[in-house]
PDB file of C-alpha atoms and ligand atoms in Angstrom:
ATOM      1  CA  MET A   1       0.000   0.000   0.000  1.00  0.00           C
ATOM      2  CA  SER A   2       1.405   3.418  -0.922  1.00  0.00           C
ATOM      3  CA  ALA A   3      -1.499   5.754  -0.088  1.00  0.00           C
ATOM      4  CA  LEU A   4      -3.527   6.508   3.016  1.00  0.00           C
ATOM      5  CA  SER A   5      -7.203   5.511   3.122  1.00  0.00           C
ATOM      6  CA  THR A   6      -8.162   9.095   4.041  1.00  0.00           C
ATOM      7  CA  LYS A   7      -7.531  12.675   2.878  1.00  0.00           C
ATOM      8  CA  ASN A   8      -7.643  14.023   6.486  1.00  0.00           C
ATOM      9  CA  LEU A   9      -6.114  12.906   9.770  1.00  0.00           C
ATOM     10  CA  LEU A  10      -8.970  13.615  12.171  1.00  0.00           C
ATOM     11  CA  GLY A  11      -8.380  10.792  14.641  1.00  0.00           C
ATOM     12  CA  ILE A  12      -6.834   7.348  14.988  1.00  0.00           C
ATOM     13  CA  GLN A  13     -10.341   5.881  15.238  1.00  0.00           C
ATOM     14  CA  ASP A  14     -10.845   6.756  11.549  1.00  0.00           C
ATOM     15  CA  ILE A  15      -7.654   5.215  10.118  1.00  0.00           C
ATOM     16  CA  THR A  16      -6.684   1.602   9.430  1.00  0.00           C
ATOM     17  CA  GLN A  17      -3.855  -0.575  10.697  1.00  0.00           C
ATOM     18  CA  GLU A  18      -2.410  -0.378   7.133  1.00  0.00           C
ATOM     19  CA  ASP A  19      -2.450   3.440   7.340  1.00  0.00           C
ATOM     20  CA  ILE A  20      -0.484   3.270  10.614  1.00  0.00           C
ATOM     21  CA  HIS A  21       2.120   0.913   9.113  1.00  0.00           C
ATOM     22  CA  LEU A  22       2.465   3.163   6.037  1.00  0.00           C
ATOM     23  CA  ILE A  23       2.963   6.249   8.237  1.00  0.00           C
ATOM     24  CA  PHE A  24       5.629   4.370  10.271  1.00  0.00           C
ATOM     25  CA  LYS A  25       7.448   3.147   7.128  1.00  0.00           C
ATOM     26  CA  THR A  26       7.475   6.676   5.693  1.00  0.00           C
ATOM     27  CA  ALA A  27       8.535   8.181   9.055  1.00  0.00           C
ATOM     28  CA  LYS A  28      11.474   5.754   9.251  1.00  0.00           C
ATOM     29  CA  ASN A  29      12.755   7.107   5.921  1.00  0.00           C
ATOM     30  CA  PHE A  30      12.245  10.717   7.032  1.00  0.00           C
ATOM     31  CA  LYS A  31      14.032  10.014  10.322  1.00  0.00           C
ATOM     32  CA  GLU A  32      17.102   9.087   8.289  1.00  0.00           C
ATOM     33  CA  VAL A  33      16.745  12.322   6.302  1.00  0.00           C
ATOM     34  CA  ILE A  34      16.576  14.574   9.383  1.00  0.00           C
ATOM     35  CA  ASN A  35      19.682  12.963  10.808  1.00  0.00           C
ATOM     36  CA  ARG A  36      21.737  13.845   7.712  1.00  0.00           C
ATOM     37  CA  SER A  37      23.780  17.044   7.498  1.00  0.00           C
ATOM     38  CA  ILE A  38      21.357  18.314   4.793  1.00  0.00           C
ATOM     39  CA  LYS A  39      17.991  17.797   6.482  1.00  0.00           C
ATOM     40  CA  LYS A  40      15.704  19.296   3.858  1.00  0.00           C
ATOM     41  CA  VAL A  41      13.876  17.552   0.989  1.00  0.00           C
ATOM     42  CA  PRO A  42      11.676  19.163  -1.708  1.00  0.00           C
ATOM     43  CA  SER A  43       8.659  16.840  -1.162  1.00  0.00           C
ATOM     44  CA  LEU A  44       6.194  19.625  -0.242  1.00  0.00           C
ATOM     45  CA  ARG A  45       7.508  22.328  -2.582  1.00  0.00           C
ATOM     46  CA  ASP A  46       4.536  24.429  -3.846  1.00  0.00           C
ATOM     47  CA  ILE A  47       2.311  23.093  -1.009  1.00  0.00           C
ATOM     48  CA  THR A  48       1.085  25.667   1.519  1.00  0.00           C
ATOM     49  CA  VAL A  49       0.294  24.604   5.086  1.00  0.00           C
ATOM     50  CA  ALA A  50      -1.586  26.717   7.648  1.00  0.00           C
ATOM     51  CA  ASN A  51      -0.951  25.947  11.314  1.00  0.00           C
ATOM     52  CA  ILE A  52      -3.954  27.300  13.173  1.00  0.00           C
ATOM     53  CA  PHE A  53      -3.823  27.005  16.947  1.00  0.00           C
ATOM     54  CA  PHE A  54      -6.764  28.029  19.131  1.00  0.00           C
ATOM     55  CA  GLU A  55      -5.072  26.506  22.208  1.00  0.00           C
ATOM     56  CA  ASN A  56      -1.542  26.677  23.654  1.00  0.00           C
ATOM     57  CA  SER A  57       1.107  24.301  22.360  1.00  0.00           C
ATOM     58  CA  THR A  58       4.878  23.989  22.462  1.00  0.00           C
ATOM     59  CA  ARG A  59       5.827  20.524  21.136  1.00  0.00           C
ATOM     60  CA  THR A  60       3.066  19.938  18.574  1.00  0.00           C
ATOM     61  CA  LYS A  61       3.276  23.391  17.016  1.00  0.00           C
ATOM     62  CA  ILE A  62       7.070  23.496  16.767  1.00  0.00           C
ATOM     63  CA  SER A  63       7.203  19.890  15.588  1.00  0.00           C
ATOM     64  CA  PHE A  64       4.662  20.433  12.769  1.00  0.00           C
ATOM     65  CA  GLU A  65       6.377  23.659  11.733  1.00  0.00           C
ATOM     66  CA  LEU A  66       9.786  21.991  11.634  1.00  0.00           C
ATOM     67  CA  ALA A  67       8.354  19.011   9.707  1.00  0.00           C
ATOM     68  CA  GLU A  68       6.850  21.421   7.139  1.00  0.00           C
ATOM     69  CA  LYS A  69      10.151  23.319   6.805  1.00  0.00           C
ATOM     70  CA  ARG A  70      12.131  20.077   6.374  1.00  0.00           C
ATOM     71  CA  LEU A  71       9.711  19.187   3.532  1.00  0.00           C
ATOM     72  CA  SER A  72      10.105  22.652   1.881  1.00  0.00           C
ATOM     73  CA  ALA A  73       6.430  23.661   2.321  1.00  0.00           C
ATOM     74  CA  ASP A  74       5.286  27.278   2.475  1.00  0.00           C
ATOM     75  CA  ILE A  75       3.876  27.977   5.951  1.00  0.00           C
ATOM     76  CA  VAL A  76       1.421  30.405   7.520  1.00  0.00           C
ATOM     77  CA  ASN A  77       0.990  30.457  11.288  1.00  0.00           C
ATOM     78  CA  PHE A  78      -2.161  31.595  13.037  1.00  0.00           C
ATOM     79  CA  ASN A  79      -2.588  32.065  16.786  1.00  0.00           C
ATOM     80  CA  SER A  80      -6.120  32.783  17.970  1.00  0.00           C
ATOM     81  CA  GLY A  81      -4.886  35.066  20.779  1.00  0.00           C
ATOM     82  CA  SER A  82      -3.621  37.682  18.319  1.00  0.00           C
ATOM     83  CA  SER A  83      -6.279  37.201  15.607  1.00  0.00           C
ATOM     84  CA  SER A  84      -9.712  38.500  14.599  1.00  0.00           C
ATOM     85  CA  VAL A  85     -11.275  35.584  16.535  1.00  0.00           C
ATOM     86  CA  LYS A  86     -10.983  38.055  19.430  1.00  0.00           C
ATOM     87  CA  LYS A  87     -13.355  40.338  17.445  1.00  0.00           C
ATOM     88  CA  GLY A  88     -15.968  37.574  17.119  1.00  0.00           C
ATOM     89  CA  GLU A  89     -15.009  35.880  13.827  1.00  0.00           C
ATOM     90  CA  THR A  90     -16.298  32.273  13.525  1.00  0.00           C
ATOM     91  CA  LEU A  91     -14.094  29.216  12.955  1.00  0.00           C
ATOM     92  CA  ILE A  92     -15.381  28.697   9.405  1.00  0.00           C
ATOM     93  CA  ASP A  93     -14.915  32.357   8.485  1.00  0.00           C
ATOM     94  CA  THR A  94     -11.400  32.323   9.892  1.00  0.00           C
ATOM     95  CA  VAL A  95     -10.434  29.198   7.994  1.00  0.00           C
ATOM     96  CA  ASN A  96     -12.175  30.209   4.752  1.00  0.00           C
ATOM     97  CA  ASN A  97     -10.215  33.459   4.798  1.00  0.00           C
ATOM     98  CA  ILE A  98      -6.995  31.512   5.222  1.00  0.00           C
ATOM     99  CA  LEU A  99      -8.016  29.086   2.453  1.00  0.00           C
ATOM    100  CA  ALA A 100      -8.856  31.959   0.085  1.00  0.00           C
ATOM    101  CA  MET A 101      -5.115  32.582   0.201  1.00  0.00           C
ATOM    102  CA  LYS A 102      -4.724  29.103  -1.449  1.00  0.00           C
ATOM    103  CA  VAL A 103      -3.792  26.862   1.464  1.00  0.00           C
ATOM    104  CA  ASP A 104      -3.573  23.090   0.785  1.00  0.00           C
ATOM    105  CA  ILE A 105      -3.304  21.597   4.286  1.00  0.00           C
ATOM    106  CA  VAL A 106      -4.632  22.914   7.624  1.00  0.00           C
ATOM    107  CA  VAL A 107      -3.096  21.741  10.917  1.00  0.00           C
ATOM    108  CA  MET A 108      -5.538  22.719  13.658  1.00  0.00           C
ATOM    109  CA  ARG A 109      -5.596  22.563  17.447  1.00  0.00           C
ATOM    110  CA  HIS A 110      -8.900  23.550  19.036  1.00  0.00           C
ATOM    111  CA  PRO A 111     -10.399  23.204  22.546  1.00  0.00           C
ATOM    112  CA  VAL A 112     -13.717  21.776  21.272  1.00  0.00           C
ATOM    113  CA  PRO A 113     -13.974  17.986  20.683  1.00  0.00           C
ATOM    114  CA  GLY A 114     -14.976  17.360  17.057  1.00  0.00           C
ATOM    115  CA  ALA A 115     -13.770  20.770  15.796  1.00  0.00           C
ATOM    116  CA  ALA A 116     -11.450  19.182  13.201  1.00  0.00           C
ATOM    117  CA  LYS A 117     -14.224  16.917  11.892  1.00  0.00           C
ATOM    118  CA  PHE A 118     -16.634  19.853  11.729  1.00  0.00           C
ATOM    119  CA  LEU A 119     -14.121  21.821   9.691  1.00  0.00           C
ATOM    120  CA  SER A 120     -13.455  18.911   7.331  1.00  0.00           C
ATOM    121  CA  ARG A 121     -17.142  18.908   6.356  1.00  0.00           C
ATOM    122  CA  HIS A 122     -16.945  22.529   5.249  1.00  0.00           C
ATOM    123  CA  ILE A 123     -13.620  22.946   3.466  1.00  0.00           C
ATOM    124  CA  ASP A 124     -11.700  21.124   0.730  1.00  0.00           C
ATOM    125  CA  ALA A 125      -8.164  21.341   2.151  1.00  0.00           C
ATOM    126  CA  SER A 126      -6.759  18.332   4.042  1.00  0.00           C
ATOM    127  CA  ILE A 127      -7.220  18.738   7.799  1.00  0.00           C
ATOM    128  CA  ILE A 128      -4.795  17.415  10.403  1.00  0.00           C
ATOM    129  CA  ASN A 129      -6.161  17.346  13.939  1.00  0.00           C
ATOM    130  CA  ALA A 130      -3.405  18.606  16.251  1.00  0.00           C
ATOM    131  CA  GLY A 131      -5.611  17.999  19.308  1.00  0.00           C
ATOM    132  CA  ASP A 132      -9.354  18.687  19.710  1.00  0.00           C
ATOM    133  CA  GLY A 133     -10.300  19.200  23.342  1.00  0.00           C
ATOM    134  CA  THR A 134     -10.575  15.929  25.268  1.00  0.00           C
ATOM    135  CA  HIS A 135     -11.203  13.926  22.072  1.00  0.00           C
ATOM    136  CA  GLU A 136      -8.127  12.901  20.000  1.00  0.00           C
ATOM    137  CA  HIS A 137      -4.481  13.839  19.372  1.00  0.00           C
ATOM    138  CA  PRO A 138      -3.614  11.480  16.510  1.00  0.00           C
ATOM    139  CA  SER A 139      -0.083  12.641  15.668  1.00  0.00           C
ATOM    140  CA  GLN A 140       0.885  12.257  19.350  1.00  0.00           C
ATOM    141  CA  ALA A 141      -0.419   8.669  19.445  1.00  0.00           C
ATOM    142  CA  LEU A 142       1.430   7.829  16.220  1.00  0.00           C
ATOM    143  CA  LEU A 143       4.737   9.187  17.522  1.00  0.00           C
ATOM    144  CA  ASP A 144       4.187   7.373  20.846  1.00  0.00           C
ATOM    145  CA  ALA A 145       3.501   4.032  19.124  1.00  0.00           C
ATOM    146  CA  PHE A 146       6.397   4.560  16.672  1.00  0.00           C
ATOM    147  CA  THR A 147       8.758   5.170  19.629  1.00  0.00           C
ATOM    148  CA  LEU A 148       7.428   2.084  21.418  1.00  0.00           C
ATOM    149  CA  GLN A 149       7.907  -0.027  18.295  1.00  0.00           C
ATOM    150  CA  GLU A 150      11.521   1.181  18.009  1.00  0.00           C
ATOM    151  CA  LYS A 151      12.153   0.063  21.605  1.00  0.00           C
ATOM    152  CA  LEU A 152       9.983  -3.086  21.866  1.00  0.00           C
ATOM    153  CA  GLY A 153       9.679  -4.335  18.270  1.00  0.00           C
ATOM    154  CA  ASP A 154       6.280  -5.664  17.141  1.00  0.00           C
ATOM    155  CA  LEU A 155       3.684  -4.317  19.595  1.00  0.00           C
ATOM    156  CA  LYS A 156       1.378  -7.352  19.292  1.00  0.00           C
ATOM    157  CA  HIS A 157       0.594  -8.617  22.841  1.00  0.00           C
ATOM    158  CA  LYS A 158       2.883  -5.986  24.417  1.00  0.00           C
ATOM    159  CA  LYS A 159       1.451  -4.579  27.661  1.00  0.00           C
ATOM    160  CA  ILE A 160       1.111  -0.816  27.687  1.00  0.00           C
ATOM    161  CA  LEU A 161      -0.033   1.136  30.744  1.00  0.00           C
ATOM    162  CA  ILE A 162      -1.514   4.635  30.550  1.00  0.00           C
ATOM    163  CA  VAL A 163      -1.387   6.395  33.948  1.00  0.00           C
ATOM    164  CA  GLY A 164      -3.107   9.518  35.226  1.00  0.00           C
ATOM    165  CA  ASP A 165      -5.914  11.823  34.195  1.00  0.00           C
ATOM    166  CA  ILE A 166      -7.582   9.619  31.573  1.00  0.00           C
ATOM    167  CA  THR A 167     -10.920  11.481  31.591  1.00  0.00           C
ATOM    168  CA  HIS A 168      -9.496  14.766  30.303  1.00  0.00           C
ATOM    169  CA  SER A 169      -6.823  13.310  28.014  1.00  0.00           C
ATOM    170  CA  ARG A 170      -7.017  13.235  24.214  1.00  0.00           C
ATOM    171  CA  VAL A 171      -3.617  11.513  24.263  1.00  0.00           C
ATOM    172  CA  ALA A 172      -5.097   8.568  26.197  1.00  0.00           C
ATOM    173  CA  LEU A 173      -7.943   7.971  23.741  1.00  0.00           C
ATOM    174  CA  SER A 174      -5.757   8.249  20.621  1.00  0.00           C
ATOM    175  CA  ASN A 175      -3.127   5.967  22.207  1.00  0.00           C
ATOM    176  CA  ILE A 176      -5.775   3.376  23.050  1.00  0.00           C
ATOM    177  CA  TYR A 177      -7.099   3.325  19.460  1.00  0.00           C
ATOM    178  CA  CYS A 178      -3.595   3.253  17.946  1.00  0.00           C
ATOM    179  CA  LEU A 179      -2.031   0.619  20.215  1.00  0.00           C
ATOM    180  CA  GLN A 180      -5.082  -1.646  19.966  1.00  0.00           C
ATOM    181  CA  LYS A 181      -4.901  -1.459  16.151  1.00  0.00           C
ATOM    182  CA  LEU A 182      -1.294  -2.661  16.495  1.00  0.00           C
ATOM    183  CA  GLY A 183      -2.341  -5.572  18.753  1.00  0.00           C
ATOM    184  CA  ALA A 184      -1.099  -4.279  22.133  1.00  0.00           C
ATOM    185  CA  LYS A 185      -2.899  -4.878  25.444  1.00  0.00           C
ATOM    186  CA  ILE A 186      -3.886  -1.675  27.209  1.00  0.00           C
ATOM    187  CA  ARG A 187      -4.431  -0.949  30.868  1.00  0.00           C
ATOM    188  CA  VAL A 188      -5.308   2.462  32.315  1.00  0.00           C
ATOM    189  CA  CYS A 189      -4.559   3.376  35.921  1.00  0.00           C
ATOM    190  CA  GLY A 190      -5.495   6.437  37.961  1.00  0.00           C
ATOM    191  CA  PRO A 191      -7.979   7.705  40.540  1.00  0.00           C
ATOM    192  CA  PRO A 192     -11.466   6.163  39.929  1.00  0.00           C
ATOM    193  CA  ASN A 193     -13.013   9.575  39.247  1.00  0.00           C
ATOM    194  CA  LEU A 194     -10.429  10.294  36.509  1.00  0.00           C
ATOM    195  CA  ILE A 195     -11.158   7.097  34.547  1.00  0.00           C
ATOM    196  CA  PRO A 196     -14.390   7.048  32.499  1.00  0.00           C
ATOM    197  CA  ASN A 197     -16.366   3.776  32.885  1.00  0.00           C
ATOM    198  CA  HIS A 198     -17.054   3.560  29.134  1.00  0.00           C
ATOM    199  CA  LEU A 199     -13.393   2.631  28.533  1.00  0.00           C
ATOM    200  CA  GLU A 200     -14.288  -0.960  29.462  1.00  0.00           C
ATOM    201  CA  THR A 201     -16.421  -1.095  26.314  1.00  0.00           C
ATOM    202  CA  LEU A 202     -13.228  -0.405  24.297  1.00  0.00           C
ATOM    203  CA  GLY A 203     -11.631  -3.565  25.727  1.00  0.00           C
ATOM    204  CA  VAL A 204      -9.296  -1.640  28.026  1.00  0.00           C
ATOM    205  CA  ASP A 205      -8.292  -3.075  31.411  1.00  0.00           C
ATOM    206  CA  ILE A 206      -8.877  -0.642  34.323  1.00  0.00           C
ATOM    207  CA  SER A 207      -6.841  -0.605  37.560  1.00  0.00           C
ATOM    208  CA  TYR A 208      -6.561   1.781  40.505  1.00  0.00           C
ATOM    209  CA  ASN A 209      -3.358   0.173  41.812  1.00  0.00           C
ATOM    210  CA  LEU A 210      -0.236   1.862  40.439  1.00  0.00           C
ATOM    211  CA  LYS A 211       2.427  -0.535  41.780  1.00  0.00           C
ATOM    212  CA  GLU A 212       0.598  -3.618  40.541  1.00  0.00           C
ATOM    213  CA  SER A 213       0.023  -1.986  37.130  1.00  0.00           C
ATOM    214  CA  LEU A 214       3.674  -0.976  36.725  1.00  0.00           C
ATOM    215  CA  ALA A 215       4.675  -4.563  37.541  1.00  0.00           C
ATOM    216  CA  TRP A 216       2.276  -5.775  34.789  1.00  0.00           C
ATOM    217  CA  CYS A 217       3.433  -3.526  31.941  1.00  0.00           C
ATOM    218  CA  ASP A 218       6.278  -3.345  29.389  1.00  0.00           C
ATOM    219  CA  ALA A 219       5.886   0.429  29.071  1.00  0.00           C
ATOM    220  CA  ALA A 220       4.059   3.167  30.975  1.00  0.00           C
ATOM    221  CA  ASN A 221       2.813   6.351  29.327  1.00  0.00           C
ATOM    222  CA  VAL A 222       2.442   8.890  32.136  1.00  0.00           C
ATOM    223  CA  LEU A 223      -0.089  11.678  31.603  1.00  0.00           C
ATOM    224  CA  ARG A 224      -0.303  15.171  32.995  1.00  0.00           C
ATOM    225  CA  ILE A 225      -3.114  16.197  35.318  1.00  0.00           C
ATOM    226  CA  GLN A 226      -5.092  18.532  33.042  1.00  0.00           C
ATOM    227  CA  LEU A 227      -6.091  21.152  35.607  1.00  0.00           C
ATOM    228  CA  GLU A 228      -7.170  23.550  32.834  1.00  0.00           C
ATOM    229  CA  ARG A 229      -9.925  21.102  31.772  1.00  0.00           C
ATOM    230  CA  GLN A 230     -11.055  20.070  35.276  1.00  0.00           C
ATOM    231  CA  HIS A 231     -14.149  22.022  36.268  1.00  0.00           C
ATOM    232  CA  ASP A 232     -14.662  19.981  39.483  1.00  0.00           C
ATOM    233  CA  LYS A 233     -12.191  19.045  42.214  1.00  0.00           C
ATOM    234  CA  TYR A 234     -11.068  15.447  41.556  1.00  0.00           C
ATOM    235  CA  PHE A 235      -8.545  15.052  44.420  1.00  0.00           C
ATOM    236  CA  PRO A 236      -7.756  17.098  47.550  1.00  0.00           C
ATOM    237  CA  THR A 237      -4.265  18.353  46.583  1.00  0.00           C
ATOM    238  CA  LEU A 238      -1.597  17.698  43.939  1.00  0.00           C
ATOM    239  CA  ARG A 239       0.592  16.292  46.750  1.00  0.00           C
ATOM    240  CA  GLU A 240      -2.082  13.733  47.591  1.00  0.00           C
ATOM    241  CA  TYR A 241      -2.384  12.764  43.901  1.00  0.00           C
ATOM    242  CA  SER A 242       1.376  12.456  43.698  1.00  0.00           C
ATOM    243  CA  LEU A 243       1.549  10.194  46.766  1.00  0.00           C
ATOM    244  CA  GLN A 244      -0.913   7.728  45.206  1.00  0.00           C
ATOM    245  CA  TYR A 245      -0.240   7.958  41.469  1.00  0.00           C
ATOM    246  CA  GLY A 246       3.090   9.781  41.047  1.00  0.00           C
ATOM    247  CA  ILE A 247       5.982   7.745  39.614  1.00  0.00           C
ATOM    248  CA  ASN A 248       9.206   8.120  41.584  1.00  0.00           C
ATOM    249  CA  LYS A 249      12.565   6.340  41.812  1.00  0.00           C
ATOM    250  CA  LYS A 250      11.548   4.274  44.850  1.00  0.00           C
ATOM    251  CA  ILE A 251       8.565   2.754  42.994  1.00  0.00           C
ATOM    252  CA  MET A 252      10.739   2.082  39.943  1.00  0.00           C
ATOM    253  CA  ASP A 253      13.506   0.448  42.020  1.00  0.00           C
ATOM    254  CA  GLU A 254      10.982  -1.802  43.790  1.00  0.00           C
ATOM    255  CA  LEU A 255       9.782  -3.183  40.431  1.00  0.00           C
ATOM    256  CA  ASN A 256      12.937  -5.251  39.942  1.00  0.00           C
ATOM    257  CA  LYS A 257      12.525  -5.018  36.160  1.00  0.00           C
ATOM    258  CA  ASP A 258      13.067  -2.395  33.477  1.00  0.00           C
ATOM    259  CA  ILE A 259      10.066  -0.739  31.885  1.00  0.00           C
ATOM    260  CA  ILE A 260       9.910   2.062  29.325  1.00  0.00           C
ATOM    261  CA  ILE A 261       8.717   5.404  30.684  1.00  0.00           C
ATOM    262  CA  MET A 262       6.934   7.798  28.328  1.00  0.00           C
ATOM    263  CA  HIS A 263       5.295  11.196  28.737  1.00  0.00           C
ATOM    264  CA  PRO A 264       3.700  13.306  25.991  1.00  0.00           C
ATOM    265  CA  GLY A 265       4.639  16.574  27.745  1.00  0.00           C
ATOM    266  CA  PRO A 266       4.333  19.123  29.099  1.00  0.00           C
ATOM    267  CA  ILE A 267       5.568  17.466  32.318  1.00  0.00           C
ATOM    268  CA  ASN A 268       4.487  18.607  35.775  1.00  0.00           C
ATOM    269  CA  ARG A 269       7.742  17.559  37.442  1.00  0.00           C
ATOM    270  CA  GLY A 270       7.169  16.269  40.961  1.00  0.00           C
ATOM    271  CA  VAL A 271       3.429  15.696  40.375  1.00  0.00           C
ATOM    272  CA  GLU A 272       2.835  12.749  37.982  1.00  0.00           C
ATOM    273  CA  ILE A 273       6.561  11.947  37.622  1.00  0.00           C
ATOM    274  CA  THR A 274       9.730  12.989  39.433  1.00  0.00           C
ATOM    275  CA  SER A 275      12.714  14.472  37.602  1.00  0.00           C
ATOM    276  CA  GLN A 276      14.798  11.427  38.611  1.00  0.00           C
ATOM    277  CA  VAL A 277      12.448   9.162  36.608  1.00  0.00           C
ATOM    278  CA  ALA A 278      11.721  11.608  33.754  1.00  0.00           C
ATOM    279  CA  ASP A 279      15.456  12.045  33.131  1.00  0.00           C
ATOM    280  CA  SER A 280      16.441   8.405  33.781  1.00  0.00           C
ATOM    281  CA  SER A 281      17.786   5.889  31.267  1.00  0.00           C
ATOM    282  CA  GLU A 282      14.352   4.203  31.213  1.00  0.00           C
ATOM    283  CA  SER A 283      12.712   7.401  29.953  1.00  0.00           C
ATOM    284  CA  VAL A 284      12.188   7.836  26.196  1.00  0.00           C
ATOM    285  CA  ILE A 285      10.562  11.267  26.498  1.00  0.00           C
ATOM    286  CA  LEU A 286      13.073  13.027  24.235  1.00  0.00           C
ATOM    287  CA  ASP A 287      12.980  10.132  21.717  1.00  0.00           C
ATOM    288  CA  GLN A 288       9.227  10.809  21.496  1.00  0.00           C
ATOM    289  CA  VAL A 289       9.931  14.463  20.682  1.00  0.00           C
ATOM    290  CA  GLU A 290      12.570  13.556  18.062  1.00  0.00           C
ATOM    291  CA  ASN A 291      10.271  10.999  16.451  1.00  0.00           C
ATOM    292  CA  GLY A 292       7.453  13.560  16.413  1.00  0.00           C
ATOM    293  CA  VAL A 293       9.116  15.486  13.584  1.00  0.00           C
ATOM    294  CA  ALA A 294       9.590  12.352  11.420  1.00  0.00           C
ATOM    295  CA  ILE A 295       6.018  11.171  12.083  1.00  0.00           C
ATOM    296  CA  ARG A 296       4.596  14.592  11.196  1.00  0.00           C
ATOM    297  CA  MET A 297       6.704  14.744   8.032  1.00  0.00           C
ATOM    298  CA  ALA A 298       5.218  11.357   7.075  1.00  0.00           C
ATOM    299  CA  ILE A 299       1.634  12.510   7.777  1.00  0.00           C
ATOM    300  CA  LEU A 300       2.080  15.747   5.795  1.00  0.00           C
ATOM    301  CA  TYR A 301       3.795  14.007   2.896  1.00  0.00           C
ATOM    302  CA  LEU A 302       1.215  11.193   2.622  1.00  0.00           C
ATOM    303  CA  LEU A 303      -1.746  13.600   2.824  1.00  0.00           C
ATOM    304  CA  SER A 304      -0.179  15.872   0.198  1.00  0.00           C
ATOM    305  CA  THR A 305      -0.041  12.990  -2.289  1.00  0.00           C
ATOM    306  CA  GLN A 306      -3.729  12.043  -1.869  1.00  0.00           C
TER     307      GLN A 306
HETATM  308  N1   CP B   1       2.215  16.752  23.710  1.00  0.00           N
HETATM  309  C1   CP B   1       1.653  17.926  23.364  1.00  0.00           C
HETATM  310  O1   CP B   1       0.607  17.973  22.714  1.00  0.00           O
HETATM  311  O2   CP B   1       2.330  19.019  23.819  1.00  0.00           O
HETATM  312  P1   CP B   1       1.941  20.531  23.462  1.00  0.00           P
HETATM  313  O3   CP B   1       0.641  20.836  24.153  1.00  0.00           O
HETATM  314  O4   CP B   1       3.095  21.360  23.986  1.00  0.00           O
HETATM  315  O5   CP B   1       1.803  20.640  21.974  1.00  0.00           O
END
């Protein structure tokens, strides 16, 4: 297979296992390219990409922009905070104005779940969802699974733990869809009120016991507590959360086995993970960031050839 089954990347739920393998194969080639002394290829010459971010981002925004530059695309960047959205302009009007300037691909982050899908119904350009509220973050899940595959090989039957604030995490949902499509077993672990019951219907194992879950897994993806999305109080204090669900060196030492530690960032050091663990040899957090550029180059390239 040499083409994706879709013209947009709205979520991992919508793509096939073959799409994921094609993205990984393409990303592997681009990873070689970005490690050469000349890191740029002409693959997206004459393609214009708009990065439109209605929510804060460091990694995703920089990573997409770098991927576009490495592919020789023309880029326009839009931040809602300094735009006419502040004057009441709607999402469709904003994007249609950008598209009138002949944009081919839109990379969008938005706080509302489903915003990328909504947009895809109204415009012709390819849409890449760079995170839509608590729904999906497909490029993050692809770079996470790609990193895991580099470290563990075939992910079939591998045991992957997702720890933390599952309810408010788009990374959790996209990781579940992606890793299940690759045959991995998934367990989520966190406080009961931060794990939605409906996850059981997705075939995900649920646990509230961190030590037992870490002992079970081959890799743990540790998530940030998303205070900005929590409208109720889910635990008394961050210290209390950290005592029950934070990953520290003592817990890791007591495991008596090596596991891979991941985190999508941004990290709340000392809350969900200590610096000693985040910066340890078991952590692949910076490999995830490096792989993010190659994965996003692959997504952009494959969508541009649709
Ligand atoms: N992982 C991630 O989405 O980070 P940013 O919010 O910084 O883009």
